[in-house]
CSV table of C-alpha atoms in Angstrom, one decimal:
chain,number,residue,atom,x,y,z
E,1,UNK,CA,-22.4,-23.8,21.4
E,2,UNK,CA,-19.1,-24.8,23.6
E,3,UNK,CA,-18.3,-23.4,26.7
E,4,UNK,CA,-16.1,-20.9,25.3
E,5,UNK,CA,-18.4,-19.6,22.7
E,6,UNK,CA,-21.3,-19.1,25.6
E,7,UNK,CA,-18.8,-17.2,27.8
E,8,UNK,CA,-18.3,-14.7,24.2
E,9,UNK,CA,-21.7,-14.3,23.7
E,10,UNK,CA,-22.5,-13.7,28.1
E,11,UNK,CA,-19.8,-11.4,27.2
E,12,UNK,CA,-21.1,-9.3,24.2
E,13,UNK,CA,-24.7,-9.1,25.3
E,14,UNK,CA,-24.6,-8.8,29.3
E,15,UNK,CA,-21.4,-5.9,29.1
E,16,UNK,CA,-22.5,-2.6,29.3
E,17,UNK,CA,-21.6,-0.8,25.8
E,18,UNK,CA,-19.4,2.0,27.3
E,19,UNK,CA,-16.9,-1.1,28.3
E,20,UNK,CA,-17.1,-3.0,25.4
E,21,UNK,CA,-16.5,0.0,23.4
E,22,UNK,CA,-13.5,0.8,25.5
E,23,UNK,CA,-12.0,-2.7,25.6
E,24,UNK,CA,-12.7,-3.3,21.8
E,25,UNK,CA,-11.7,0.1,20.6
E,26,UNK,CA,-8.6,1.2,22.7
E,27,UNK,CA,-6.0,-1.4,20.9
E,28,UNK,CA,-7.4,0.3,17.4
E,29,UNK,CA,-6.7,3.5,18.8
E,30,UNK,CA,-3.2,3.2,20.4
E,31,UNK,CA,-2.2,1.6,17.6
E,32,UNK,CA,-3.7,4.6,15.1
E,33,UNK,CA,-1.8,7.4,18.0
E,34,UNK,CA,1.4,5.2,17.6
E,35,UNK,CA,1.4,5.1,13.8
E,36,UNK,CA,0.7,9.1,13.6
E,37,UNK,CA,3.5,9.8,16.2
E,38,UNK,CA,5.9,7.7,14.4
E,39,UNK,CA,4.8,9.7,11.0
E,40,UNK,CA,5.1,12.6,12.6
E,41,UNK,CA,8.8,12.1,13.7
E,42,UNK,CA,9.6,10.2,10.0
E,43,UNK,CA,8.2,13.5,8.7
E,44,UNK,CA,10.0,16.0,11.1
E,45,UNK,CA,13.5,14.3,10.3
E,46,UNK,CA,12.5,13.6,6.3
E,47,UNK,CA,11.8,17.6,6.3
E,48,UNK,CA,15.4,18.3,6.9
E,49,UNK,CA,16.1,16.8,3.3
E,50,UNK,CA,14.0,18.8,0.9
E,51,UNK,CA,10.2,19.9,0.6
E,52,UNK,CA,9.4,17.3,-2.2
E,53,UNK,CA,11.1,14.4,0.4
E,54,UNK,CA,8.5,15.9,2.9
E,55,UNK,CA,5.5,16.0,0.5
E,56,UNK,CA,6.6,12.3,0.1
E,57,UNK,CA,6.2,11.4,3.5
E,58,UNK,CA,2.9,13.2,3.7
E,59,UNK,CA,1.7,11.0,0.7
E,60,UNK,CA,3.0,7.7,2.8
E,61,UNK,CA,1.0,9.2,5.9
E,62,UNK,CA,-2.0,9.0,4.1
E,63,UNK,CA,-1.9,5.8,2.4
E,64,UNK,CA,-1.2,4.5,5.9
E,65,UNK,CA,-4.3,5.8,7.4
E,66,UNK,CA,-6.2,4.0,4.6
E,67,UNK,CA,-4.6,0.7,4.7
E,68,UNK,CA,-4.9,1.1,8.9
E,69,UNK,CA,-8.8,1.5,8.4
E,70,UNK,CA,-9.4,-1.1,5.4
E,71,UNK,CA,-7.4,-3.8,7.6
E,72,UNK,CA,-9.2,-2.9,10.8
E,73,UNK,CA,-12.5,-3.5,9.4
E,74,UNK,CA,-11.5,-6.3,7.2
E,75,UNK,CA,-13.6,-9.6,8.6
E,76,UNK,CA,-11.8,-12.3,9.8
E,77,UNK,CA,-13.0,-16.0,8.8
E,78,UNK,CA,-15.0,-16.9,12.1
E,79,UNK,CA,-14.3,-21.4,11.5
E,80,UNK,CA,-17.8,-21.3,10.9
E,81,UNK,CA,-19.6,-24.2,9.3
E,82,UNK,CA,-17.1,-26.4,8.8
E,83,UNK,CA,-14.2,-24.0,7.3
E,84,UNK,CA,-11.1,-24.6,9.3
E,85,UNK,CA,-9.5,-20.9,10.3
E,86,UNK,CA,-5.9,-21.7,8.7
E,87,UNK,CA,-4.5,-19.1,10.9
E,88,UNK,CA,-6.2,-19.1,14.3
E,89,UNK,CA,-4.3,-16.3,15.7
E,90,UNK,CA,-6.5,-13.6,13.1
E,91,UNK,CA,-9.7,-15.3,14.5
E,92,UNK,CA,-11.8,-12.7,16.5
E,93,UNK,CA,-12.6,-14.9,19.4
E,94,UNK,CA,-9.3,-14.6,20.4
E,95,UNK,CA,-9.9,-11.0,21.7
């Protein structure tokens, strides 16, 4: 292991679990609270149109939360034996 992949690992085993949840978790959830505010507003203003526009944005709501929780579980590739991570910036050491 490098340097950088000792200080990760000092990290993830010698933190106490009520940080790391906190400093893993909280950019997942203020992204979530952002995304539902911003539905919320789409779907006050959208409601001014008709009930089916609103039922729409509903629909969109939903679909959003699903995609949200399928692409913040998604793995990332890790550049583990040998395969070059094509786009470093979705590699999980990075946070």
């Amino acid at each position: 292991m490098n340097n950088e992949e000792n200080r990760q690992y000092t990290k993830m085993t010698q933190t106490p679990v009520w940080k790391l949840v906190m400093m893993l978790g909280l950019p997942t959830t203020v992204s979530m609270l952002i995304t539902n505010i911003y539905n919320t507003a789409d779907t006050f203003f959208v409601s001014k149109i008709s009930v089916s526009a609103s039922g729409a944005t509903g629909s969109v709501f939903a679909l959003m939360a699903i995609l949200q929780a399928f692409g913040f579980t998604a793995p990332f590739p890790q550049g583990e034996n040998g395969y070059k991570n094509p786009y470093p910036i979705c590699d999980q050491r990075y946070f």
